[in-house]
Short mmCIF file of C-alpha atoms and ligand atoms in Angstrom, two decimals:
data_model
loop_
_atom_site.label_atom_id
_atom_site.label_comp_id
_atom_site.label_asym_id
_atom_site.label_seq_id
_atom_site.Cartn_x
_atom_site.Cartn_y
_atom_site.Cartn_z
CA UNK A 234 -39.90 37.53 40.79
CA UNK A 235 -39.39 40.45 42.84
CA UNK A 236 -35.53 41.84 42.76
CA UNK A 237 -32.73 40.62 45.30
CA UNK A 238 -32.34 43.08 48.19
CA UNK A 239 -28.46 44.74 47.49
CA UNK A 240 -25.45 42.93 49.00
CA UNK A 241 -24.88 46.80 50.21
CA UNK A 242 -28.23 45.97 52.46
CA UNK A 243 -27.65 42.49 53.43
CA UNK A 244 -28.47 40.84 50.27
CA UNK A 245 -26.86 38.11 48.31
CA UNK A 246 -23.43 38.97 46.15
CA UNK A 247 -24.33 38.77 42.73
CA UNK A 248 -20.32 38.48 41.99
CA UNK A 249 -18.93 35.04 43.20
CA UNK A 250 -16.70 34.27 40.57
CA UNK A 251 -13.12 34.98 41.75
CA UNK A 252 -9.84 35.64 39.27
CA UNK A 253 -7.78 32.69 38.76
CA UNK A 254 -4.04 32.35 39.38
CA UNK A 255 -2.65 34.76 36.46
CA UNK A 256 0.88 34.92 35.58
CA UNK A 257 1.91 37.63 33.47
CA UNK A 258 5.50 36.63 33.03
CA UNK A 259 6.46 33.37 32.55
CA UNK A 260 8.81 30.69 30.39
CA UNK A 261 9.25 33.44 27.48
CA UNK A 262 10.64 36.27 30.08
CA UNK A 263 12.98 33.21 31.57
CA UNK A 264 13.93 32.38 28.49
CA UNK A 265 15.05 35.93 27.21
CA UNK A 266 16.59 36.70 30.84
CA UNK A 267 18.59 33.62 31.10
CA UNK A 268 19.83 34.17 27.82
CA UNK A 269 20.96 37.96 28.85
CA UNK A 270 22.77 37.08 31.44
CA UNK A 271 25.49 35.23 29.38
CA UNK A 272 25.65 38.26 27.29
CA UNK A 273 28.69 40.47 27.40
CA UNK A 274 26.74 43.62 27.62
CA UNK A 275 23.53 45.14 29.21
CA UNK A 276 23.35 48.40 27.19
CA UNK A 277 20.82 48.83 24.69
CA UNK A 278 23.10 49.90 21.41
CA UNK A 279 24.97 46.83 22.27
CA UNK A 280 22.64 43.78 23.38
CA UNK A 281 19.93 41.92 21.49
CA UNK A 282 17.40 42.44 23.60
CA UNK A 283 16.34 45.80 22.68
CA UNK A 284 17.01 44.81 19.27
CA UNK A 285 14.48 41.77 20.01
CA UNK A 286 12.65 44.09 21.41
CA UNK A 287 12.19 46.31 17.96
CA UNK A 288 11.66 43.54 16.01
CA UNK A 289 8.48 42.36 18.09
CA UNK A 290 7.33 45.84 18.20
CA UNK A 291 7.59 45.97 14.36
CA UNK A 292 5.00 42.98 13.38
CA UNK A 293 2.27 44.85 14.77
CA UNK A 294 3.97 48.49 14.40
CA UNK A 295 6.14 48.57 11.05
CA UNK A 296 7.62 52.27 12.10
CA UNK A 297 11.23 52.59 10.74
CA UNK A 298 12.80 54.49 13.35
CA UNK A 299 11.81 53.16 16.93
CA UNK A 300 13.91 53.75 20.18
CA UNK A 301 12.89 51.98 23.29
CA UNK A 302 12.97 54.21 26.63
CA UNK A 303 12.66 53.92 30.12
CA UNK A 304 8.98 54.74 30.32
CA UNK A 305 5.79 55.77 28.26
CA UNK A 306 6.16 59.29 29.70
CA UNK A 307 10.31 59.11 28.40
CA UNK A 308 8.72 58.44 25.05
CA UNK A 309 6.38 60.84 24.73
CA UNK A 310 9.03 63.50 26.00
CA UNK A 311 11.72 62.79 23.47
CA UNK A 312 8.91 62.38 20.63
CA UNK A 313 7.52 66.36 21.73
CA UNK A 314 11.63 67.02 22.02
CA UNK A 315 12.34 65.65 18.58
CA UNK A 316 9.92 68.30 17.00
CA UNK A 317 12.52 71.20 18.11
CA UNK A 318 9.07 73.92 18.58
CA UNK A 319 9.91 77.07 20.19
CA UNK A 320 9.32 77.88 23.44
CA UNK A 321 5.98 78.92 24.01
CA UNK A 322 4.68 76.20 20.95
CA UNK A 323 1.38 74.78 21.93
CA UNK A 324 0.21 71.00 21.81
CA UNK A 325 -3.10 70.38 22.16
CA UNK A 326 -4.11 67.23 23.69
CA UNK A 327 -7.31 65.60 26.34
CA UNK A 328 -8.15 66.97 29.17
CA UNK A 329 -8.63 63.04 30.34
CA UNK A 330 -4.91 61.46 30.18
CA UNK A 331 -1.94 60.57 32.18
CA UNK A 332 0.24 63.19 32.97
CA UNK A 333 2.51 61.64 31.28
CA UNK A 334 1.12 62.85 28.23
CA UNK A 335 2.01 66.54 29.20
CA UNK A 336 5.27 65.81 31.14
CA UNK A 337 7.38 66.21 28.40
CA UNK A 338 5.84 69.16 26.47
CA UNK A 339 6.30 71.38 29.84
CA UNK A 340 9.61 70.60 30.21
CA UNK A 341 10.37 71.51 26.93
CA UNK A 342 8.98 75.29 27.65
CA UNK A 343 6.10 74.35 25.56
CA UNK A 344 2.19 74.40 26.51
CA UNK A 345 -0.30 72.01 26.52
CA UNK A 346 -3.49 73.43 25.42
CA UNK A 347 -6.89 71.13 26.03
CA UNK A 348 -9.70 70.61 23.55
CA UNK A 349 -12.82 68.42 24.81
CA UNK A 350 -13.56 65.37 24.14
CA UNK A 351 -16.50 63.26 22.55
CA UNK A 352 -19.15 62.03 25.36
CA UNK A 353 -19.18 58.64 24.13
CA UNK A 354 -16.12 57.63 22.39
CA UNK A 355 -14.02 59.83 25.29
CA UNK A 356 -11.09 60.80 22.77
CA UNK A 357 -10.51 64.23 21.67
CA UNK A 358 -13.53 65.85 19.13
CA UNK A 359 -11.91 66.79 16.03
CA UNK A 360 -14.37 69.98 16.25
CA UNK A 361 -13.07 71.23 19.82
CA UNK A 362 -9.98 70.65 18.53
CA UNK A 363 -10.05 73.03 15.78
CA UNK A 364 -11.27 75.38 17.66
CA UNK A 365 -8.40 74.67 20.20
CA UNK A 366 -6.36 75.78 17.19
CA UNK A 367 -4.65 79.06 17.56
CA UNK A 368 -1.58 80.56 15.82
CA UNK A 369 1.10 79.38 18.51
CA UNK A 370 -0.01 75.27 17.73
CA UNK A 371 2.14 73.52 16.45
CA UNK A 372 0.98 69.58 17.04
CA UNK A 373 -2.13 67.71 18.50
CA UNK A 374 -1.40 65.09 20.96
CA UNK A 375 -4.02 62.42 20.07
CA UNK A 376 -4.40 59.84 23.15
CA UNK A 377 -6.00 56.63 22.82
CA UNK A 378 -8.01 56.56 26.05
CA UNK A 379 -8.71 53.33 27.58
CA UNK A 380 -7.86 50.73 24.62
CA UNK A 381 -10.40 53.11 22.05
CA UNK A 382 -8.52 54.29 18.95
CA UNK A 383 -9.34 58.40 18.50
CA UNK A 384 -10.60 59.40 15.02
CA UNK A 385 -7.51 59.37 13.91
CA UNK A 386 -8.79 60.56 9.78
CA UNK A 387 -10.15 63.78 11.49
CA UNK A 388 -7.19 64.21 13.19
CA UNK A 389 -4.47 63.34 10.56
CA UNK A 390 -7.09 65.79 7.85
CA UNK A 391 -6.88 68.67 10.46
CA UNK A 392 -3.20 68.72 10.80
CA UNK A 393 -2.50 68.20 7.53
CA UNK A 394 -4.86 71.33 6.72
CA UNK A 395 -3.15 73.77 9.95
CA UNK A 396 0.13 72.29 9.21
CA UNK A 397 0.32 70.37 12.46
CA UNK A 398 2.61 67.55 13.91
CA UNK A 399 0.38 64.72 15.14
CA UNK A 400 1.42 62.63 17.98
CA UNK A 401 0.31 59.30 19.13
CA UNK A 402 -0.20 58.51 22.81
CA UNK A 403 -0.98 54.68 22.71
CA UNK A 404 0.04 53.56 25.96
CA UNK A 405 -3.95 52.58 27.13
CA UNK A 406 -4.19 51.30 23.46
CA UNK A 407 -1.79 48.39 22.70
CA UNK A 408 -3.54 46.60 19.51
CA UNK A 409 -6.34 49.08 19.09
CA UNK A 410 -7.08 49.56 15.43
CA UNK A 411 -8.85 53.00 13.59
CA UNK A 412 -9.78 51.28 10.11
CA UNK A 413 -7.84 47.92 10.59
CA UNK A 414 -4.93 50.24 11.13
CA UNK A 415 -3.22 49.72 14.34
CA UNK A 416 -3.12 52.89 16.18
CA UNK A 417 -0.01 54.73 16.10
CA UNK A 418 0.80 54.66 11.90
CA UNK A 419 -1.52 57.63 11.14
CA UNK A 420 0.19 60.40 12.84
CA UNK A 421 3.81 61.65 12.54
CA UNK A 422 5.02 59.85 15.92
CA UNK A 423 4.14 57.67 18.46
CA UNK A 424 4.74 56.57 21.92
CA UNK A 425 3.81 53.26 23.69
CA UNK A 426 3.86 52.67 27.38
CA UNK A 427 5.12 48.96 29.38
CA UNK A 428 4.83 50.19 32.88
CA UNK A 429 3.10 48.14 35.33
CA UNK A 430 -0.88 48.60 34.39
CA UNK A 431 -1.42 48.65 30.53
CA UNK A 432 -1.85 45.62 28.42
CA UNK A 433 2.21 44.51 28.42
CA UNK A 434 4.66 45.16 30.87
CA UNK A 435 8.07 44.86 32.05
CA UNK A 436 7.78 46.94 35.16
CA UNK A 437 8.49 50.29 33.48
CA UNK A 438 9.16 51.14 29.84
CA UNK A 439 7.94 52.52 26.32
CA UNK A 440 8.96 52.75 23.21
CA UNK A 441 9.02 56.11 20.56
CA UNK A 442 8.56 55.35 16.89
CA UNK A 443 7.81 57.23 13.17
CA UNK A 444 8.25 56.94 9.86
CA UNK A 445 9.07 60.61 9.38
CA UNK A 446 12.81 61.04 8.53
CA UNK A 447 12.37 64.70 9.81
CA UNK A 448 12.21 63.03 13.07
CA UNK A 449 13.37 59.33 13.05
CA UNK A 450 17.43 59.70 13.09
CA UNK A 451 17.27 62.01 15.92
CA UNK A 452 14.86 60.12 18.15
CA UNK A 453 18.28 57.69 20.11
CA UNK A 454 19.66 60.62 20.31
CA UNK A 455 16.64 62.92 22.11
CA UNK A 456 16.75 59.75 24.43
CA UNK A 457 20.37 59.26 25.67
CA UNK A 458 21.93 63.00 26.22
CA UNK A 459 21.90 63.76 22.86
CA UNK A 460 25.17 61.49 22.17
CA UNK A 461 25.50 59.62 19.11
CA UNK A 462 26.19 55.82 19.71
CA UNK A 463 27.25 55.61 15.70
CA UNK A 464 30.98 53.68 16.66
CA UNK A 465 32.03 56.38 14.21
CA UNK A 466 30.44 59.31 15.70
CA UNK A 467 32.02 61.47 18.16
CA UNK A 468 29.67 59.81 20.58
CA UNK A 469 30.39 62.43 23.61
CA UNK A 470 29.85 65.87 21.97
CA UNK A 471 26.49 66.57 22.06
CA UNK A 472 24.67 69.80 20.05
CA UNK A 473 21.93 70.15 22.62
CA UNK A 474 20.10 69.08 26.03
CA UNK A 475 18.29 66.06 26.35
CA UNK A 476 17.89 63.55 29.39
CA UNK A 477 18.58 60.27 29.59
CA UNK A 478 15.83 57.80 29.00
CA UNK A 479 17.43 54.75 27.90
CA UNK A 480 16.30 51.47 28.31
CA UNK A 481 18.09 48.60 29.86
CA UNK A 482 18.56 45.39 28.01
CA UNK A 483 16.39 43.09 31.56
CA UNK A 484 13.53 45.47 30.55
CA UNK A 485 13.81 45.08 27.02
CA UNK A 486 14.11 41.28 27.60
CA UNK A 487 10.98 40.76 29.66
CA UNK A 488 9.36 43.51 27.11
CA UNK A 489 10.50 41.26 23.70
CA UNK A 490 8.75 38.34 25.30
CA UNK A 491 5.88 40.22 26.44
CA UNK A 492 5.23 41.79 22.84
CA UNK A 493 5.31 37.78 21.56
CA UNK A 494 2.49 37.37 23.60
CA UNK A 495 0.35 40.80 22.75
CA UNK A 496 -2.16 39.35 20.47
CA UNK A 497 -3.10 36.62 22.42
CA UNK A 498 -3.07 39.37 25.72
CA UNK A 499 -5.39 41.98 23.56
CA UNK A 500 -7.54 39.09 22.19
CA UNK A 501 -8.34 38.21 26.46
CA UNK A 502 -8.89 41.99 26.59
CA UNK A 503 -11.56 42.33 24.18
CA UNK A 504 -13.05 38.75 24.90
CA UNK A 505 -13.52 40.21 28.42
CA UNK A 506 -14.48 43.92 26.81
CA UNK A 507 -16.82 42.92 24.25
CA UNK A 508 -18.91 40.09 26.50
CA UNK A 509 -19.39 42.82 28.79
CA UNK A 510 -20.17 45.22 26.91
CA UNK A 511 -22.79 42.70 25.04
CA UNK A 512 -24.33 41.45 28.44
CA UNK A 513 -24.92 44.86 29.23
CA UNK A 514 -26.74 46.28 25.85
CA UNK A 515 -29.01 43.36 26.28
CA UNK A 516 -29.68 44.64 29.35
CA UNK A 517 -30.93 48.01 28.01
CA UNK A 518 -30.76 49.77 31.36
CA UNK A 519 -32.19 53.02 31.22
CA UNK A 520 -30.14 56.16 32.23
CA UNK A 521 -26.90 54.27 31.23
CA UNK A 522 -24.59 55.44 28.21
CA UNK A 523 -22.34 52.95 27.08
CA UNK A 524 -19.23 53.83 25.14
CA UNK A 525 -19.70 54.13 21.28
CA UNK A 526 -17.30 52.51 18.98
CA UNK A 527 -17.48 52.44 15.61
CA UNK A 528 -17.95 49.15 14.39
CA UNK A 529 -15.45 49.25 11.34
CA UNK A 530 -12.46 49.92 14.67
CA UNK A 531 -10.77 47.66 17.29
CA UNK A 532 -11.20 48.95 20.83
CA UNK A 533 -8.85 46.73 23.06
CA UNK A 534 -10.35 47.88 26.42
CA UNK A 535 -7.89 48.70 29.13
CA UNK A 536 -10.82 49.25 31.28
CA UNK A 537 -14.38 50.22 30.51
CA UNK A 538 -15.65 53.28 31.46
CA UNK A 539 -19.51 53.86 31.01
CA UNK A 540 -21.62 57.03 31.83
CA UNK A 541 -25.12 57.22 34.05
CA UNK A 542 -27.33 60.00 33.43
CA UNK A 543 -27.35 61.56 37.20
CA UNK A 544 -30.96 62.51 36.62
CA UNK A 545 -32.28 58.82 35.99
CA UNK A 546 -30.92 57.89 39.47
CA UNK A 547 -31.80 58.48 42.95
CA UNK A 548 -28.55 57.63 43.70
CA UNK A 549 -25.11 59.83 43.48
CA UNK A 550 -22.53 58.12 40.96
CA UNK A 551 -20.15 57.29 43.99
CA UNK A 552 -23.20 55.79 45.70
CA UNK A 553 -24.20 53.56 42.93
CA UNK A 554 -20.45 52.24 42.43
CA UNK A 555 -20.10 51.91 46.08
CA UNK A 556 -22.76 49.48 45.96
CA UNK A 557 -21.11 47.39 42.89
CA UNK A 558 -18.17 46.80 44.79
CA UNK A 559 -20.74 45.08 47.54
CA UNK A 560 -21.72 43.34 44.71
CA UNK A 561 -18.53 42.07 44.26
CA UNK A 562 -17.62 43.74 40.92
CA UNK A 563 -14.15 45.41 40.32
CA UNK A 564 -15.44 48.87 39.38
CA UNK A 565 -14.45 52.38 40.52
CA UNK A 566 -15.96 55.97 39.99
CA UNK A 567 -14.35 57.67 37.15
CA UNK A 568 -10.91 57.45 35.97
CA UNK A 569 -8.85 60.45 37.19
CA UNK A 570 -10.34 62.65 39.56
CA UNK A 571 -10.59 65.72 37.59
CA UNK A 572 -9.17 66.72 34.13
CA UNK A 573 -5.45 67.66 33.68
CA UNK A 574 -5.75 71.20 33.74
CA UNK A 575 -7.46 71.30 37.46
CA UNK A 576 -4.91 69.45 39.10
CA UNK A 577 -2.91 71.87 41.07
CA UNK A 578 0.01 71.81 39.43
CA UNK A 579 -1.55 72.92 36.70
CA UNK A 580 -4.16 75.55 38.44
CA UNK A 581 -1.05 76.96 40.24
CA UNK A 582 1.50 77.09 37.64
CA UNK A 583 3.97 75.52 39.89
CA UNK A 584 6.12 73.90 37.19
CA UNK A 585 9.37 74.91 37.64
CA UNK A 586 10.12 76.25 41.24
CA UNK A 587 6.65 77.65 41.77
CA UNK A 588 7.03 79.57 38.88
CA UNK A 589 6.38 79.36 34.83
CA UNK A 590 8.98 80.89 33.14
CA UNK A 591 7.55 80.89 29.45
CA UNK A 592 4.84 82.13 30.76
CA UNK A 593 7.13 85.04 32.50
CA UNK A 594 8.91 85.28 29.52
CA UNK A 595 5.60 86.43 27.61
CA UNK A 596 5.70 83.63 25.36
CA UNK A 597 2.24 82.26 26.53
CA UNK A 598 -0.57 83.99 28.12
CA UNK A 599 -2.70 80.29 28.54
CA UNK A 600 -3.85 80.63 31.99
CA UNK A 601 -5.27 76.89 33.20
CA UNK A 602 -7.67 78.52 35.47
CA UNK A 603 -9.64 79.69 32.79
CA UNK A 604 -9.91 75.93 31.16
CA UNK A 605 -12.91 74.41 30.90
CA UNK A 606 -13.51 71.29 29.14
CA UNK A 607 -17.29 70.50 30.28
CA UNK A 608 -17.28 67.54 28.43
CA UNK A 609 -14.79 66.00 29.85
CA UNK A 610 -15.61 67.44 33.25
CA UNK A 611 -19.20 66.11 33.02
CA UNK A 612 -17.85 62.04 31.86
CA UNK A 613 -15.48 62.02 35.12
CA UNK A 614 -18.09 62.85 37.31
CA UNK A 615 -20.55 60.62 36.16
CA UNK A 616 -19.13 57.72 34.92
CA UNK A 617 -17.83 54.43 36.55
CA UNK A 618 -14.70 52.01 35.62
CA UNK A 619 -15.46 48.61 35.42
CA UNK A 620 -12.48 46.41 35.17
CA UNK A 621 -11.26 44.42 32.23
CA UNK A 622 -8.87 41.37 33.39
CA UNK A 623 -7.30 39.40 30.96
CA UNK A 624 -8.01 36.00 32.76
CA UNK A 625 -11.46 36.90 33.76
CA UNK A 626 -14.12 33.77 33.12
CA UNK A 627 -17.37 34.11 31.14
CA UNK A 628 -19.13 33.38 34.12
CA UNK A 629 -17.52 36.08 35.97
CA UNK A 630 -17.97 38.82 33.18
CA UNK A 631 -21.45 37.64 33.20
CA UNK A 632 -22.36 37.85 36.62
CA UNK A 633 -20.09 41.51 36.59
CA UNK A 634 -22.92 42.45 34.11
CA UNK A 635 -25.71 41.30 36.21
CA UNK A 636 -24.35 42.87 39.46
CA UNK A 637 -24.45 46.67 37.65
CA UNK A 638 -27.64 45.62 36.23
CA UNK A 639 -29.04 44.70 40.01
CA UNK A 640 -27.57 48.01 41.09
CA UNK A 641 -28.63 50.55 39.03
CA UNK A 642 -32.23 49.00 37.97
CA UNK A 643 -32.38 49.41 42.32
CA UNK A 644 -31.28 53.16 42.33
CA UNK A 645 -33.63 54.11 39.02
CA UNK A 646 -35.39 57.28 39.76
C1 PLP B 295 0.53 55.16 31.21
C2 PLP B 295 0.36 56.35 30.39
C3 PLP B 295 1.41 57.22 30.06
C4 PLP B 295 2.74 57.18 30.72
O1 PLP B 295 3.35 55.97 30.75
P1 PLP B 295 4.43 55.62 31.89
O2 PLP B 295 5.06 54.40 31.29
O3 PLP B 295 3.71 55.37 33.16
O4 PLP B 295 5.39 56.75 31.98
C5 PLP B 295 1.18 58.25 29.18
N1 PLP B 295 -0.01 58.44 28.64
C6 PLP B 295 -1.07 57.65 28.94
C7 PLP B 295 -2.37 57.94 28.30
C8 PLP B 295 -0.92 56.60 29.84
O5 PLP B 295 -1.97 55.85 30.16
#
């Protein structure tokens, strides 16, 4: 049967499923907010909702000390604040991230150093990082791109070995597991994001938790002006800066009851994830890569992001996608643009009033024009995002699957 002609060129669209009504929020957030709203109090040291909140967080994360903030970036800044590094300390992390992920660390006069990444897993390569290693690191920043756990052994072995601090940056990664473990209990402290796009969500928020008592009694405080909420602390006398990045008991609320529902939201996720992913191996479409995970791990896909070899198409990689989206699949070129260290904040050094004072202060000489991660720089131009929607139908993910199949089988060189 010879092929379809491309819905870019007049053909039929090979997507004609469409999402059903989907309701993130529901009875459970009514529930919690009605309840609130009788309560005397909507501060977090005071209401149950954060403390609801902690206690959802815990049957999937048991981490002693947790403090919920005001975003995923808030978390990550007061778990890079709680370390107390020097100015100047280096944290390596992925070129491929939020900038959330490096928020924090620069405004704690630290720098973010970049080690590549692995072409098919997309998470940091323990071997890039070691080499990233120099004698001003001081932690690696391991993030969980796109719902796939990082090798978090490697990582946890190589810090132990440098002495390093190992962060966890599971906001894409709600429910992903390295091992059966659930990402965010190998390293020394991790951070979890609720803001509008990840798995769970109450509009903005994250949460900062560890096990490391070098680290856990200090984290409330690293997140609320360094005061000390204690009723028999001197709450207002604080021995250092830090912002405030509280949480609010209506975020925690919706947040508690969103957390109830996480494994049944990450088991829609992978449903989706791993259909798709199956349609298209069966496939076997030459000059694509799909993403690698190791069988013995839970990747709770975010999104999917899959590679094309640019010589096995006549087509550019923002051609081919172009012509998915005729198709009437949810996909987009890439992720981010470019990696972290090219954006111009970044290539400029314009952190703090145009300027970089540790850098001025000659306690780094990292210079982000010279970074190159090729790697990294090679998967963002040459790989496309397919979407992963909880309430997506077989039949949809199915036909998703046929539509890149249509396209790129069309554009083969
Ligand atoms: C979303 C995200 C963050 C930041 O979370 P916010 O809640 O938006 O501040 C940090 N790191 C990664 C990898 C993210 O995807």
């Amino acid at each position: 049967m010879p092929a379809q002609p491309l819905a870019l060129q007049g053909g039929p669209k090979t997507v004609t499923a469409t999402l059903p009504e989907h309701h993130r929020w529901g009875r459970e957030e009514l529930a919690r907010l009605t309840a609130m709203v009788d309560q005397p109090s909507l501060f977090y040291s005071k209401g149950p909702q954060c403390g609801a909140l902690l206690e959802e967080f815990r049957k999937t994360y048991p981490l002693r000390w947790a403090f919920p903030t005001s975003s995923g970036t808030a978390a990550l800044h007061v778990a890079v604040a709680a370390l107390q590094l020097p100015p100047g300390s280096e944290i390596i992390t992925s070129p491929i991230t939020d900038m959330g992920s490096v928020i924090g660390i620069l405004y704690q006069q630290l720098v973010p150093t970049f080690a590549d990444i692995d072409p098919h897993t997309y998470n940091l390569d323990p071997a890039a990082v070691r080499r990233a290693i120099t004698p001003k690191t001081r932690a690696i920043m391991a993030v969980h791109l796109a719902g796939a756990p990082s090798d978090n052994a490697a990582l946890a072995a190589l810090a132990r070995e440098h002495n390093l601090i190992l962060i966890e940056d599971c906001a894409q990664s709600w429910g992903a597991q390295f091992r059966g473990q659930p990402v965010g209990l190998t390293g020394h402290i991790a951070c979890y994001s609720f803001n509008e796009f990840k798995h769970v969500s109450c509009g903005d928020g994250g949460i900062v938790a560890t096990n490391d008592e070098r680290f856990g009694p200090t984290l409330a405080k690293w997140g609320d002006k360094f005061y000390d909420r204690n009723p028999t602390a001197d709450a207002r006398n604080p021995a250092t800066l830090a912002p405030n990045y509280r949480m609010s008991e209506p975020q925690a609320a919706v947040a508690a009851a969103q957390l109830g529902k996480l494994p049944a939201i990450v088991a829609a996720h992978i449903r989706v994830g791993s259909r798709l992913l199956a349609r298209l191996r069966a496939a076997s479409l030459p000059g694509v890569a799909l993403p690698v995970i190791d069988p013995r791990d839970t990747h709770t896909f975010w999104f999917c992001l899959l590679r094309l070899v640019p010589a096995a198409f006549r087509a550019s990689r923002d051609e081919i996608c172009a012509a998915l989206v005729a198709e009437g699949a949810t996909a987009s070129p890439g992720y981010i643009p470019q990696p972290v260290y090219r954006y111009p904040v970044f290539r400029n050094h314009n952190f703090f009033a145009g300027s970089w004072p540790v850098r001025e202060a000659g306690l780094t000489t990292v210079d982000y024009r010279q970074v190159s991660c090729p790697v990294a720089e090679a998967i963002l131009a040459d790989s496309i995002s397919l979407r992963i929607h909880p309430a997506m139908t077989d039949e949809h993910v199915d036909q998703t699957a046929d539509a890149f199949a249509k396209v790129v089988r069309h554009y083969a060189a």
